[in-house]
């Protein structure tokens, strides 16, 4: 995993006709710059910076499996069966995580479609939890515990985790430099979004 030594180094505005701004990060003792249009800073290029590989694909998959582990531990405490991983459901889960991450949102809507419309379109009965997740300086295990803990602390999300009708589960997490449009247009480094779905 690439080590993020300094979260935010600096913001540099380059005064030019193009009005190009740069955000600089120190990663593995090297400075990395990502450019964006100063006039349109609400839409920092998510392809260039939001997808910077702070955590590898295998590590992300391991994180998702750890989240499932702690959700199942929580269910077993309440006398409920553990949920098995659902590969078909995962396609829906990952699609929604990618959409949220690339658009800087944490919500149940996708491409203008409500959660109920997404259910009908995918032909699956499911529950869903979403969360702004991640943060630097933490192990995968601690990240997973924190994510599940936040869902447990939310009564609405906890009902989904402990739903007796749930038959299977899938989780998708994406971490990087997450530009969060709904939170005062903040740039979160080493953060992203987690989506959890259970199939009924």
PDB file of C-alpha atoms in Angstrom:
ATOM      1  CA  UNK A   1       0.000   0.000   0.000  1.00  0.00           C
ATOM      2  CA  UNK A   2       1.324   3.423  -0.804  1.00  0.00           C
ATOM      3  CA  UNK A   3       2.126   5.305   2.363  1.00  0.00           C
ATOM      4  CA  UNK A   4       0.474   8.682   2.684  1.00  0.00           C
ATOM      5  CA  UNK A   5       2.994  10.576   4.775  1.00  0.00           C
ATOM      6  CA  UNK A   6       1.435  14.027   4.726  1.00  0.00           C
ATOM      7  CA  UNK A   7      -2.282  14.410   4.111  1.00  0.00           C
ATOM      8  CA  UNK A   8      -2.406  17.889   2.684  1.00  0.00           C
ATOM      9  CA  UNK A   9       0.773  19.605   1.647  1.00  0.00           C
ATOM     10  CA  UNK A  10      -0.463  22.673  -0.113  1.00  0.00           C
ATOM     11  CA  UNK A  11      -2.815  24.206  -2.588  1.00  0.00           C
ATOM     12  CA  UNK A  12      -1.091  26.152  -5.316  1.00  0.00           C
ATOM     13  CA  UNK A  13      -2.889  28.535  -7.615  1.00  0.00           C
ATOM     14  CA  UNK A  14      -1.113  29.115 -10.887  1.00  0.00           C
ATOM     15  CA  UNK A  15      -2.166  32.471 -12.315  1.00  0.00           C
ATOM     16  CA  UNK A  16      -2.460  31.979 -16.032  1.00  0.00           C
ATOM     17  CA  UNK A  17      -4.934  32.368 -18.841  1.00  0.00           C
ATOM     18  CA  UNK A  18      -6.103  28.807 -18.275  1.00  0.00           C
ATOM     19  CA  UNK A  19      -6.625  29.472 -14.538  1.00  0.00           C
ATOM     20  CA  UNK A  20      -5.109  26.104 -13.628  1.00  0.00           C
ATOM     21  CA  UNK A  21      -4.817  25.166  -9.976  1.00  0.00           C
ATOM     22  CA  UNK A  22      -2.825  22.323  -8.496  1.00  0.00           C
ATOM     23  CA  UNK A  23      -3.182  20.285  -5.351  1.00  0.00           C
ATOM     24  CA  UNK A  24       0.076  18.856  -4.069  1.00  0.00           C
ATOM     25  CA  UNK A  25       0.436  15.770  -1.907  1.00  0.00           C
ATOM     26  CA  UNK A  26       3.494  14.119  -0.378  1.00  0.00           C
ATOM     27  CA  UNK A  27       3.297  10.386  -1.037  1.00  0.00           C
ATOM     28  CA  UNK A  28       6.219   8.081  -0.256  1.00  0.00           C
ATOM     29  CA  UNK A  29       8.477  11.131   0.229  1.00  0.00           C
ATOM     30  CA  UNK A  30       7.662  12.371  -3.271  1.00  0.00           C
ATOM     31  CA  UNK A  31       5.443  15.259  -4.190  1.00  0.00           C
ATOM     32  CA  UNK A  32       2.609  14.482  -6.585  1.00  0.00           C
ATOM     33  CA  UNK A  33       0.643  17.258  -8.266  1.00  0.00           C
ATOM     34  CA  UNK A  34      -2.876  17.014  -9.653  1.00  0.00           C
ATOM     35  CA  UNK A  35      -4.278  19.850 -11.761  1.00  0.00           C
ATOM     36  CA  UNK A  36      -7.809  21.163 -12.003  1.00  0.00           C
ATOM     37  CA  UNK A  37      -9.632  24.189 -13.384  1.00  0.00           C
ATOM     38  CA  UNK A  38      -9.726  26.948 -10.738  1.00  0.00           C
ATOM     39  CA  UNK A  39     -12.927  28.373 -12.186  1.00  0.00           C
ATOM     40  CA  UNK A  40     -14.607  24.999 -11.882  1.00  0.00           C
ATOM     41  CA  UNK A  41     -13.079  23.763  -8.638  1.00  0.00           C
ATOM     42  CA  UNK A  42     -16.380  22.237  -7.569  1.00  0.00           C
ATOM     43  CA  UNK A  43     -15.628  19.490 -10.070  1.00  0.00           C
ATOM     44  CA  UNK A  44     -12.043  18.539  -9.381  1.00  0.00           C
ATOM     45  CA  UNK A  45     -11.120  15.883 -11.933  1.00  0.00           C
ATOM     46  CA  UNK A  46     -12.116  12.690 -10.162  1.00  0.00           C
ATOM     47  CA  UNK A  47     -10.309  10.578 -12.745  1.00  0.00           C
ATOM     48  CA  UNK A  48      -6.973  12.293 -12.129  1.00  0.00           C
ATOM     49  CA  UNK A  49      -7.019  12.654  -8.375  1.00  0.00           C
ATOM     50  CA  UNK A  50      -9.982  10.851  -6.842  1.00  0.00           C
ATOM     51  CA  UNK A  51      -8.813   7.544  -8.265  1.00  0.00           C
ATOM     52  CA  UNK A  52      -5.208   7.869  -7.147  1.00  0.00           C
ATOM     53  CA  UNK A  53      -4.252   4.428  -5.906  1.00  0.00           C
ATOM     54  CA  UNK A  54      -3.825   4.874  -2.150  1.00  0.00           C
ATOM     55  CA  UNK A  55      -4.875   1.280  -1.618  1.00  0.00           C
ATOM     56  CA  UNK A  56      -4.514  -1.621  -4.051  1.00  0.00           C
ATOM     57  CA  UNK A  57      -7.400  -3.607  -5.529  1.00  0.00           C
ATOM     58  CA  UNK A  58      -6.504  -6.763  -3.535  1.00  0.00           C
ATOM     59  CA  UNK A  59      -6.399  -4.707  -0.335  1.00  0.00           C
ATOM     60  CA  UNK A  60      -9.789  -3.165  -1.134  1.00  0.00           C
ATOM     61  CA  UNK A  61     -11.243  -6.635  -1.645  1.00  0.00           C
ATOM     62  CA  UNK A  62      -9.728  -7.742   1.664  1.00  0.00           C
ATOM     63  CA  UNK A  63     -11.306  -4.691   3.320  1.00  0.00           C
ATOM     64  CA  UNK A  64     -14.723  -5.586   1.866  1.00  0.00           C
ATOM     65  CA  UNK A  65     -14.419  -9.147   3.193  1.00  0.00           C
ATOM     66  CA  UNK A  66     -13.439  -7.836   6.632  1.00  0.00           C
ATOM     67  CA  UNK A  67     -16.537  -5.626   6.625  1.00  0.00           C
ATOM     68  CA  UNK A  68     -18.657  -8.701   5.870  1.00  0.00           C
ATOM     69  CA  UNK A  69     -16.905 -10.543   8.701  1.00  0.00           C
ATOM     70  CA  UNK A  70     -17.768  -7.856  11.253  1.00  0.00           C
ATOM     71  CA  UNK A  71     -21.340  -7.529   9.982  1.00  0.00           C
ATOM     72  CA  UNK A  72     -21.744 -11.285  10.436  1.00  0.00           C
ATOM     73  CA  UNK A  73     -20.191 -11.138  13.924  1.00  0.00           C
ATOM     74  CA  UNK A  74     -22.781  -8.491  14.770  1.00  0.00           C
ATOM     75  CA  UNK A  75     -25.620 -10.629  13.401  1.00  0.00           C
ATOM     76  CA  UNK A  76     -24.511 -13.751  15.281  1.00  0.00           C
ATOM     77  CA  UNK A  77     -24.559 -11.787  18.565  1.00  0.00           C
ATOM     78  CA  UNK A  78     -28.289 -11.324  17.990  1.00  0.00           C
ATOM     79  CA  UNK A  79     -28.923 -14.962  17.097  1.00  0.00           C
ATOM     80  CA  UNK A  80     -29.097 -14.320  13.346  1.00  0.00           C
ATOM     81  CA  UNK A  81     -27.367 -16.429  10.693  1.00  0.00           C
ATOM     82  CA  UNK A  82     -24.220 -15.172   8.966  1.00  0.00           C
ATOM     83  CA  UNK A  83     -24.719 -13.915   5.419  1.00  0.00           C
ATOM     84  CA  UNK A  84     -22.842 -15.421   2.454  1.00  0.00           C
ATOM     85  CA  UNK A  85     -21.098 -13.306  -0.186  1.00  0.00           C
ATOM     86  CA  UNK A  86     -23.291 -12.687  -3.251  1.00  0.00           C
ATOM     87  CA  UNK A  87     -21.358 -12.240  -6.520  1.00  0.00           C
ATOM     88  CA  UNK A  88     -24.422 -11.191  -8.548  1.00  0.00           C
ATOM     89  CA  UNK A  89     -25.398  -8.602  -5.968  1.00  0.00           C
ATOM     90  CA  UNK A  90     -21.796  -7.365  -5.909  1.00  0.00           C
ATOM     91  CA  UNK A  91     -22.126  -6.060  -9.487  1.00  0.00           C
ATOM     92  CA  UNK A  92     -24.920  -3.748  -8.314  1.00  0.00           C
ATOM     93  CA  UNK A  93     -22.995  -2.766  -5.182  1.00  0.00           C
ATOM     94  CA  UNK A  94     -19.772  -1.970  -7.033  1.00  0.00           C
ATOM     95  CA  UNK A  95     -21.617  -0.001  -9.708  1.00  0.00           C
ATOM     96  CA  UNK A  96     -23.157   2.199  -7.036  1.00  0.00           C
ATOM     97  CA  UNK A  97     -19.852   2.682  -5.193  1.00  0.00           C
ATOM     98  CA  UNK A  98     -18.133   3.711  -8.441  1.00  0.00           C
ATOM     99  CA  UNK A  99     -20.940   6.164  -9.226  1.00  0.00           C
ATOM    100  CA  UNK A 100     -20.782   7.802  -5.797  1.00  0.00           C
ATOM    101  CA  UNK A 101     -16.997   7.992  -5.777  1.00  0.00           C
ATOM    102  CA  UNK A 102     -16.711   9.450  -9.259  1.00  0.00           C
ATOM    103  CA  UNK A 103     -19.419  12.041  -8.561  1.00  0.00           C
ATOM    104  CA  UNK A 104     -18.369  13.017  -5.037  1.00  0.00           C
ATOM    105  CA  UNK A 105     -21.644  11.998  -3.415  1.00  0.00           C
ATOM    106  CA  UNK A 106     -22.810   9.577  -0.725  1.00  0.00           C
ATOM    107  CA  UNK A 107     -26.433   8.759  -1.489  1.00  0.00           C
ATOM    108  CA  UNK A 108     -28.826   6.046  -2.629  1.00  0.00           C
ATOM    109  CA  UNK A 109     -29.713   7.713  -5.923  1.00  0.00           C
ATOM    110  CA  UNK A 110     -27.757   6.835  -9.055  1.00  0.00           C
ATOM    111  CA  UNK A 111     -27.835   8.712 -12.350  1.00  0.00           C
ATOM    112  CA  UNK A 112     -31.046  10.462 -11.319  1.00  0.00           C
ATOM    113  CA  UNK A 113     -32.779   7.216 -10.345  1.00  0.00           C
ATOM    114  CA  UNK A 114     -34.128   6.731  -6.837  1.00  0.00           C
ATOM    115  CA  UNK A 115     -33.298   3.688  -4.728  1.00  0.00           C
ATOM    116  CA  UNK A 116     -36.719   2.166  -5.531  1.00  0.00           C
ATOM    117  CA  UNK A 117     -36.170   2.756  -9.251  1.00  0.00           C
ATOM    118  CA  UNK A 118     -32.767   1.054  -8.999  1.00  0.00           C
ATOM    119  CA  UNK A 119     -34.395  -1.945  -7.283  1.00  0.00           C
ATOM    120  CA  UNK A 120     -36.968  -2.266 -10.065  1.00  0.00           C
ATOM    121  CA  UNK A 121     -34.340  -1.796 -12.787  1.00  0.00           C
ATOM    122  CA  UNK A 122     -32.069  -4.491 -11.315  1.00  0.00           C
ATOM    123  CA  UNK A 123     -34.932  -6.853 -10.491  1.00  0.00           C
ATOM    124  CA  UNK A 124     -33.658  -7.528  -6.997  1.00  0.00           C
ATOM    125  CA  UNK A 125     -35.103  -6.945  -3.538  1.00  0.00           C
ATOM    126  CA  UNK A 126     -32.332  -5.462  -1.397  1.00  0.00           C
ATOM    127  CA  UNK A 127     -31.403  -3.184   1.470  1.00  0.00           C
ATOM    128  CA  UNK A 128     -28.554  -0.707   1.214  1.00  0.00           C
ATOM    129  CA  UNK A 129     -26.109   1.113   3.490  1.00  0.00           C
ATOM    130  CA  UNK A 130     -23.722   3.813   2.219  1.00  0.00           C
ATOM    131  CA  UNK A 131     -21.008   5.700   4.068  1.00  0.00           C
ATOM    132  CA  UNK A 132     -18.195   8.209   3.641  1.00  0.00           C
ATOM    133  CA  UNK A 133     -15.351   5.964   4.732  1.00  0.00           C
ATOM    134  CA  UNK A 134     -11.629   5.586   4.989  1.00  0.00           C
ATOM    135  CA  UNK A 135      -8.901   7.858   6.263  1.00  0.00           C
ATOM    136  CA  UNK A 136      -5.152   7.495   6.383  1.00  0.00           C
ATOM    137  CA  UNK A 137      -3.074   5.921   9.147  1.00  0.00           C
ATOM    138  CA  UNK A 138      -5.234   2.916   9.922  1.00  0.00           C
ATOM    139  CA  UNK A 139      -5.008  -0.827   9.279  1.00  0.00           C
ATOM    140  CA  UNK A 140      -7.536  -2.561   7.044  1.00  0.00           C
ATOM    141  CA  UNK A 141      -8.948  -4.321  10.087  1.00  0.00           C
ATOM    142  CA  UNK A 142      -9.475  -1.038  11.928  1.00  0.00           C
ATOM    143  CA  UNK A 143     -11.026   0.538   8.843  1.00  0.00           C
ATOM    144  CA  UNK A 144     -13.505  -2.358   8.590  1.00  0.00           C
ATOM    145  CA  UNK A 145     -14.408  -2.153  12.292  1.00  0.00           C
ATOM    146  CA  UNK A 146     -14.930   1.606  12.033  1.00  0.00           C
ATOM    147  CA  UNK A 147     -17.166   1.303   8.960  1.00  0.00           C
ATOM    148  CA  UNK A 148     -19.341  -1.411  10.509  1.00  0.00           C
ATOM    149  CA  UNK A 149     -19.399   0.470  13.817  1.00  0.00           C
ATOM    150  CA  UNK A 150     -20.756   3.587  12.150  1.00  0.00           C
ATOM    151  CA  UNK A 151     -23.539   1.584  10.512  1.00  0.00           C
ATOM    152  CA  UNK A 152     -24.351  -0.126  13.821  1.00  0.00           C
ATOM    153  CA  UNK A 153     -24.577   3.275  15.526  1.00  0.00           C
ATOM    154  CA  UNK A 154     -27.161   4.416  12.974  1.00  0.00           C
ATOM    155  CA  UNK A 155     -30.580   2.884  13.812  1.00  0.00           C
ATOM    156  CA  UNK A 156     -31.697   2.950  10.165  1.00  0.00           C
ATOM    157  CA  UNK A 157     -28.574   1.175   8.908  1.00  0.00           C
ATOM    158  CA  UNK A 158     -28.444  -1.215  11.847  1.00  0.00           C
ATOM    159  CA  UNK A 159     -31.950  -2.465  10.965  1.00  0.00           C
ATOM    160  CA  UNK A 160     -30.585  -3.484   7.570  1.00  0.00           C
ATOM    161  CA  UNK A 161     -27.595  -5.274   9.123  1.00  0.00           C
ATOM    162  CA  UNK A 162     -29.892  -7.190  11.489  1.00  0.00           C
ATOM    163  CA  UNK A 163     -32.747  -7.820   9.063  1.00  0.00           C
ATOM    164  CA  UNK A 164     -34.061 -11.364   9.510  1.00  0.00           C
ATOM    165  CA  UNK A 165     -35.101 -11.462   5.841  1.00  0.00           C
ATOM    166  CA  UNK A 166     -31.548 -10.908   4.587  1.00  0.00           C
ATOM    167  CA  UNK A 167     -30.161 -13.914   2.707  1.00  0.00           C
ATOM    168  CA  UNK A 168     -26.825 -12.750   1.290  1.00  0.00           C
ATOM    169  CA  UNK A 169     -24.499  -9.751   1.272  1.00  0.00           C
ATOM    170  CA  UNK A 170     -22.044  -7.785  -0.839  1.00  0.00           C
ATOM    171  CA  UNK A 171     -19.781  -4.835  -0.044  1.00  0.00           C
ATOM    172  CA  UNK A 172     -17.784  -2.471  -2.233  1.00  0.00           C
ATOM    173  CA  UNK A 173     -15.355   0.159  -0.973  1.00  0.00           C
ATOM    174  CA  UNK A 174     -13.338   2.641  -2.992  1.00  0.00           C
ATOM    175  CA  UNK A 175     -10.707   4.859  -1.365  1.00  0.00           C
ATOM    176  CA  UNK A 176      -8.485   7.589  -2.748  1.00  0.00           C
ATOM    177  CA  UNK A 177      -8.790  11.354  -2.881  1.00  0.00           C
ATOM    178  CA  UNK A 178     -12.511  11.824  -2.513  1.00  0.00           C
ATOM    179  CA  UNK A 179     -14.009  15.180  -3.497  1.00  0.00           C
ATOM    180  CA  UNK A 180     -17.160  15.430  -1.410  1.00  0.00           C
ATOM    181  CA  UNK A 181     -19.544  17.914  -3.039  1.00  0.00           C
ATOM    182  CA  UNK A 182     -22.186  17.748  -0.312  1.00  0.00           C
ATOM    183  CA  UNK A 183     -19.813  18.462   2.564  1.00  0.00           C
ATOM    184  CA  UNK A 184     -18.825  22.065   1.815  1.00  0.00           C
ATOM    185  CA  UNK A 185     -16.902  20.905  -1.251  1.00  0.00           C
ATOM    186  CA  UNK A 186     -14.193  19.285   0.870  1.00  0.00           C
ATOM    187  CA  UNK A 187     -11.337  17.197  -0.459  1.00  0.00           C
ATOM    188  CA  UNK A 188     -10.859  14.050   1.657  1.00  0.00           C
ATOM    189  CA  UNK A 189      -7.528  12.325   1.150  1.00  0.00           C
ATOM    190  CA  UNK A 190      -7.328   8.573   1.593  1.00  0.00           C
ATOM    191  CA  UNK A 191     -11.106   8.507   1.928  1.00  0.00           C
ATOM    192  CA  UNK A 192     -13.965   7.356  -0.231  1.00  0.00           C
ATOM    193  CA  UNK A 193     -17.238   5.528  -0.031  1.00  0.00           C
ATOM    194  CA  UNK A 194     -18.473   2.124   1.116  1.00  0.00           C
ATOM    195  CA  UNK A 195     -21.679   0.496  -0.094  1.00  0.00           C
ATOM    196  CA  UNK A 196     -23.276  -2.554   1.497  1.00  0.00           C
ATOM    197  CA  UNK A 197     -26.235  -4.437   0.035  1.00  0.00           C
ATOM    198  CA  UNK A 198     -28.202  -7.328   1.479  1.00  0.00           C
ATOM    199  CA  UNK A 199     -30.477  -9.442  -0.676  1.00  0.00           C
ATOM    200  CA  UNK A 200     -33.954 -10.347   0.581  1.00  0.00           C
TER     201      UNK A 200
END
